[in-house]
Short mmCIF file of C-alpha atoms in Angstrom, two decimals:
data_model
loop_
_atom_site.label_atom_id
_atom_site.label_comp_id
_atom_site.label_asym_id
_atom_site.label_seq_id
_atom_site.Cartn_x
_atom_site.Cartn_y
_atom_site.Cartn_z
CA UNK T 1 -33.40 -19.27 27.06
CA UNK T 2 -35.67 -22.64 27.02
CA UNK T 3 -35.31 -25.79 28.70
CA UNK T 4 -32.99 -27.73 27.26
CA UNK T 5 -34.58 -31.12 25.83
CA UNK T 6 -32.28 -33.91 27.48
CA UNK T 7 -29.26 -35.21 25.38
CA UNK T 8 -30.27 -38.61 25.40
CA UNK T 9 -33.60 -38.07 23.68
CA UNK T 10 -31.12 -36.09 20.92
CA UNK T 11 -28.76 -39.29 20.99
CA UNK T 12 -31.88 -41.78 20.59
CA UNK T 13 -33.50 -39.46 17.42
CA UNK T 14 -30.62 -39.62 16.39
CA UNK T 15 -29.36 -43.81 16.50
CA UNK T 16 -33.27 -44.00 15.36
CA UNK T 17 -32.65 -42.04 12.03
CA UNK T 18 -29.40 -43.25 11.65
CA UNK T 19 -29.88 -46.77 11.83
CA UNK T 20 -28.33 -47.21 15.64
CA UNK T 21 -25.79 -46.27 18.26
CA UNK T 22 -22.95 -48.14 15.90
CA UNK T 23 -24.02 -46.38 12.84
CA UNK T 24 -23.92 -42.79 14.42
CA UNK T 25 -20.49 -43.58 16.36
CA UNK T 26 -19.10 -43.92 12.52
CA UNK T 27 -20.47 -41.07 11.83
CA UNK T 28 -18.81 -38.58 14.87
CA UNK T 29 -15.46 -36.56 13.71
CA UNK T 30 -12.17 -37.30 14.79
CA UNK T 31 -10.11 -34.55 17.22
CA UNK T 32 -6.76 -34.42 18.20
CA UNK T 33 -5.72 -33.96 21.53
CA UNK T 34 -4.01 -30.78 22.65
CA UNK T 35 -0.48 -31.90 22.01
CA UNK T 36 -1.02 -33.52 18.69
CA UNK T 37 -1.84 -30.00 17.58
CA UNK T 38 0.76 -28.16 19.20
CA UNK T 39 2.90 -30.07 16.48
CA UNK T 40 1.38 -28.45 13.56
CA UNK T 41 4.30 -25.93 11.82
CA UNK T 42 2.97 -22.44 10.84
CA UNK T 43 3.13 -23.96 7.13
CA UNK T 44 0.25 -26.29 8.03
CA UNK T 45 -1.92 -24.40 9.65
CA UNK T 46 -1.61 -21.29 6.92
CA UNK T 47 -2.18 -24.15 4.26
CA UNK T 48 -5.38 -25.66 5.80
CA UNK T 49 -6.71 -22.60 6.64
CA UNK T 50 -5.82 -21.08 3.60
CA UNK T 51 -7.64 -24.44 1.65
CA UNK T 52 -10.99 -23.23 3.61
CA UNK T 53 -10.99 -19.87 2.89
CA UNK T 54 -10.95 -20.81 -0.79
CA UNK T 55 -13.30 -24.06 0.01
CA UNK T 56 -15.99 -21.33 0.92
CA UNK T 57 -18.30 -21.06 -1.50
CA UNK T 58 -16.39 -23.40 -3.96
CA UNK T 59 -16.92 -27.33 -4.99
CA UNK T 60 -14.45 -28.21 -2.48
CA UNK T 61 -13.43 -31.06 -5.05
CA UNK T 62 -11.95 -28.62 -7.81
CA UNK T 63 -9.67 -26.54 -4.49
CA UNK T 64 -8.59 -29.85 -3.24
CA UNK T 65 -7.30 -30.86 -7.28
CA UNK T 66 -5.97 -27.85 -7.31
CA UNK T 67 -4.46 -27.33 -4.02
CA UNK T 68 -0.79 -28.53 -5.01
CA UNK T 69 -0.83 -26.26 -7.86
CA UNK T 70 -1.06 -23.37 -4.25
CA UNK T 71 1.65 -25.60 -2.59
CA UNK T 72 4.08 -24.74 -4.98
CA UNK T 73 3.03 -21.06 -5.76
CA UNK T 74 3.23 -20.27 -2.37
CA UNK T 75 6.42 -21.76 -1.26
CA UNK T 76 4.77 -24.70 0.39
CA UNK T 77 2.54 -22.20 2.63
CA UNK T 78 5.65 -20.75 4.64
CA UNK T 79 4.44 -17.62 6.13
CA UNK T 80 7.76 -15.60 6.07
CA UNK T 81 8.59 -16.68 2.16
CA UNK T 82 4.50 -15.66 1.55
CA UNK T 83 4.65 -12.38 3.23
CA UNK T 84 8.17 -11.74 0.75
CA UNK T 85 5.87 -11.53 -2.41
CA UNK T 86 5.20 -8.70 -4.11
CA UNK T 87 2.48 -6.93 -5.53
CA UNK T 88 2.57 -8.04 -8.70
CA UNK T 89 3.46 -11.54 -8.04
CA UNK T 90 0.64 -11.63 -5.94
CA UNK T 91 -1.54 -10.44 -8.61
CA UNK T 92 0.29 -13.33 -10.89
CA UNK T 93 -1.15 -15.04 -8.79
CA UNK T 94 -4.87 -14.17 -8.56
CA UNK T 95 -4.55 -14.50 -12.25
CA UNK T 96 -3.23 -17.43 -13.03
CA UNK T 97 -5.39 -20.07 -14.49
CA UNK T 98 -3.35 -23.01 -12.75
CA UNK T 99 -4.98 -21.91 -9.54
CA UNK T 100 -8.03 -20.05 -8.97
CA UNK T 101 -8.96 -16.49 -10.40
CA UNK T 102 -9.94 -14.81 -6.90
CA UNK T 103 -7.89 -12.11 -5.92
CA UNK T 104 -9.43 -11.08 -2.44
CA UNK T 105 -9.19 -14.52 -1.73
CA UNK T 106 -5.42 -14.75 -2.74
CA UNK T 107 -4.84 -11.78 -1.04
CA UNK T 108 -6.18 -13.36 2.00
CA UNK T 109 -3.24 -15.93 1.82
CA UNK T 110 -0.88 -13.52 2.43
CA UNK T 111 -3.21 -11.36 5.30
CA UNK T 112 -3.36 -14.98 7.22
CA UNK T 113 0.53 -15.43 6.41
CA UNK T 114 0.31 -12.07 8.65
CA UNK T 115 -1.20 -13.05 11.00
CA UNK T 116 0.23 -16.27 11.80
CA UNK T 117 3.20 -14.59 11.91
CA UNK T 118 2.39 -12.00 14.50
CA UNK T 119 0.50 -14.76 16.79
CA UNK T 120 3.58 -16.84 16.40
CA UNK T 121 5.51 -13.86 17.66
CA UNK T 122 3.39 -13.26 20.57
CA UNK T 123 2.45 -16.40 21.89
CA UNK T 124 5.28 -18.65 20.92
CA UNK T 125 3.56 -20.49 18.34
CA UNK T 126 0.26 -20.21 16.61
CA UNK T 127 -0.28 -24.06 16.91
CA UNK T 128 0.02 -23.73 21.02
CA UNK T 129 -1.82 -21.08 21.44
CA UNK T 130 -5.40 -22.99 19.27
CA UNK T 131 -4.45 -26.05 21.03
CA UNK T 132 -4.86 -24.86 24.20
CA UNK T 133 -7.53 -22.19 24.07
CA UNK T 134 -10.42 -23.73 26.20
CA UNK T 135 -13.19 -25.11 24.56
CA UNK T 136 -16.19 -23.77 26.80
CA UNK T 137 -15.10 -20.48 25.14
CA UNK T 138 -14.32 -21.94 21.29
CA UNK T 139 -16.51 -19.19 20.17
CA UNK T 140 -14.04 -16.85 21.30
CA UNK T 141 -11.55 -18.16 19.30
CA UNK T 142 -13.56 -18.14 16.32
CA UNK T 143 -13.74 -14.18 16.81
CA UNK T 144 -10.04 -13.87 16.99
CA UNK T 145 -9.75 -15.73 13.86
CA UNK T 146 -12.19 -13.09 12.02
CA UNK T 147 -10.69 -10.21 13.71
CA UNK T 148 -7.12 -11.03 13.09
CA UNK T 149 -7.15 -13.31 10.01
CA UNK T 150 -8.71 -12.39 6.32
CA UNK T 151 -12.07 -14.13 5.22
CA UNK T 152 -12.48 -16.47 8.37
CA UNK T 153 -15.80 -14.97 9.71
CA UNK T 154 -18.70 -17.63 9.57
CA UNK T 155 -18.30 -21.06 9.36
CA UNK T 156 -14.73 -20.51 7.62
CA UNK T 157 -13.22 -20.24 11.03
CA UNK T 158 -14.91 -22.94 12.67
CA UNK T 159 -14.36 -25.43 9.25
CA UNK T 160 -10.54 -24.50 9.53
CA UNK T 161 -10.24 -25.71 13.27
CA UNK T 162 -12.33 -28.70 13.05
CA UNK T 163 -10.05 -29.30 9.50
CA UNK T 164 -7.05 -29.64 12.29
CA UNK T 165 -8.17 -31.72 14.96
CA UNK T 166 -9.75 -28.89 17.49
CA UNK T 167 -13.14 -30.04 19.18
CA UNK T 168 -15.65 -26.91 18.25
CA UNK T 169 -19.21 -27.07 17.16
CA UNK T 170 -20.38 -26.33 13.88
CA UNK T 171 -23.20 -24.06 13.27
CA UNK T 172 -24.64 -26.12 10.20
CA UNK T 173 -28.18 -25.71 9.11
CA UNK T 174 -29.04 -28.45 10.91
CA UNK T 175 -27.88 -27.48 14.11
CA UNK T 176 -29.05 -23.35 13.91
CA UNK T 177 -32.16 -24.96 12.90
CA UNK T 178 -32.71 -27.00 16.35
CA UNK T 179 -31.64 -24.30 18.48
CA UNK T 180 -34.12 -21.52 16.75
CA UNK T 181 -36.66 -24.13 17.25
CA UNK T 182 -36.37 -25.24 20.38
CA UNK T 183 -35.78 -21.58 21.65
CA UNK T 184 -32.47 -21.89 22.96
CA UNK T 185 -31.13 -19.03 20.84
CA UNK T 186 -32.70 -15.69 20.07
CA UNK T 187 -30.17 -13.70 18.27
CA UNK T 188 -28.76 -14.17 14.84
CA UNK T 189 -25.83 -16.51 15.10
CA UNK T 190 -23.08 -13.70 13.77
CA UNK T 191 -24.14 -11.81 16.90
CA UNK T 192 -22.00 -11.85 19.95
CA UNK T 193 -24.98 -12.35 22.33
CA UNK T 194 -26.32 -14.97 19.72
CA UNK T 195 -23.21 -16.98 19.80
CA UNK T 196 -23.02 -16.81 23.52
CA UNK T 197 -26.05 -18.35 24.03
CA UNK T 198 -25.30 -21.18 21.72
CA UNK T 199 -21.95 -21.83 23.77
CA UNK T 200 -24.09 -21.46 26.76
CA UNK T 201 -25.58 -24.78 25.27
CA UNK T 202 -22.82 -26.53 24.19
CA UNK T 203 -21.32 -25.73 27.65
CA UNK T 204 -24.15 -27.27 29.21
CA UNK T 205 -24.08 -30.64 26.88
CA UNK T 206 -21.15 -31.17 27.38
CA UNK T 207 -21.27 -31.24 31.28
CA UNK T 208 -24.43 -33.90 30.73
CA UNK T 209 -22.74 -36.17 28.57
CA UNK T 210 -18.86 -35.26 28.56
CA UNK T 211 -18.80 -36.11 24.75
CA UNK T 212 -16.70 -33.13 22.83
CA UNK T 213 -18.29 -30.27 21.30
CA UNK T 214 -17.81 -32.12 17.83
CA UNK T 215 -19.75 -35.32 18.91
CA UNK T 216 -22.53 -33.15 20.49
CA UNK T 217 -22.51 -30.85 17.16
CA UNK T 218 -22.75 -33.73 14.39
CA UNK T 219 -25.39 -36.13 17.08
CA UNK T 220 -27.94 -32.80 16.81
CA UNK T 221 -27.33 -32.37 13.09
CA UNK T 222 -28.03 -36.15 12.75
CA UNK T 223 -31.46 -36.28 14.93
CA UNK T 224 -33.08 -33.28 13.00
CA UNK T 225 -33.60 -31.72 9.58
CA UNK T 226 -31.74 -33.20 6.13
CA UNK T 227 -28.29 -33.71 7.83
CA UNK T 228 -26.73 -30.95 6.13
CA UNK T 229 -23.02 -31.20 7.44
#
């Protein structure tokens, strides 16, 4: 891996683009502290994560009109009442032009509904167990996510944890563009090795500047490329 350029010369590309340190402070995402997620019912988290599974690929504004049109389908997101559906109401579902005509997607509702479930069942509750998975290994939890859950490989994953308050990275354009530029990564970023050596650099950022893996993400999306978020 390359030498990593120092974080303040990201910071100062970045407050130069951006119009200053004030304008790229309004700019950093909000995360919630360990606790504040550990609040979150299995409901929420099924619904938000359900919301970017269908977000993917989608004008996010048509989901988001549509989204309490899902609320009420699917019982307000409760996992148990989801994974009572049968079938055919599922395929009601996945065909009914209140919602969205998608059925792998709907199906995924009920897969995540699964898996919730069975995390909730072995660790207590789903909510502890993201809030306190440690974030020099986030990566890790996004594989869990794609391994256990339905449709949360890529950014999905990542989107649905930043969507609740957890401090990850994203890998946006932006920022897969810097780090294949400056060298720091030379596998594809679906690989395991590849997203170990992006951690590697978050990891490292993060022990110059001890800003959170979100402000570090969004400051090297805003210093390079067209910002794509």
């Amino acid at each position: 891996m390359a030498k990593l350029e120092k974080f303040s010369s990201i910071y100062q590309r970045a407050c130069e683009r951006k119009g200053g340190p004030d304008a790229v402070e309004l700019l950093l995402p909000d995360t919630l502290s360990a606790a504040q997620i550990s609040e979150y019912s299995d409901a929420e988290l099924l619904s938000v994560m359900s919301k970017r599974v269908f977000q993917s690929g989608f004008v996010w504004r048509v989901v988001e009109n549509k989204w309490p049109e899902y609320e009420k389908a699917f019982f307000d997101f409760d996992p148990f009442k989801v994974l009572m559906l049968s079938p055919e109401q599922i395929q009601d579902r996945a065909t009914n032009p209140t919602l969205i005509r998608h059925q792998k997607k709907t199906q995924a509702i009920v897969d995540n509904a699964y898996m919730v479930q069975q995390m909730t069942r072995e660790h207590g509750s789903f909510a502890e167990f993201i809030a306190h998975w440690p974030s020099d290994d986030i990566v890790g939890l996004w594989q869990i996510l794609k391994q256990k859950g339905a449709r949360l490989g890529g950014n999905t994953g990542p989107y649905f944890l930043r969507s609740i308050g957890k401090d990850t990275f994203l890998l946006s354009q932006d920022v897969q563009a810097y780090l294949k530029a400056n060298k720091l990564v030379d596998s594809g970023f679906t690989s395991k090795s590849g997203l170990k050596q992006t951690q590697k650099v978050f990891n490292e950022y993060q022990q110059q500047t001890g800003l959170k893996l979100a402000e570090i993400s969004k400051i090297i999306s805003l210093s390079v490329g067209d910002n794509h978020m």
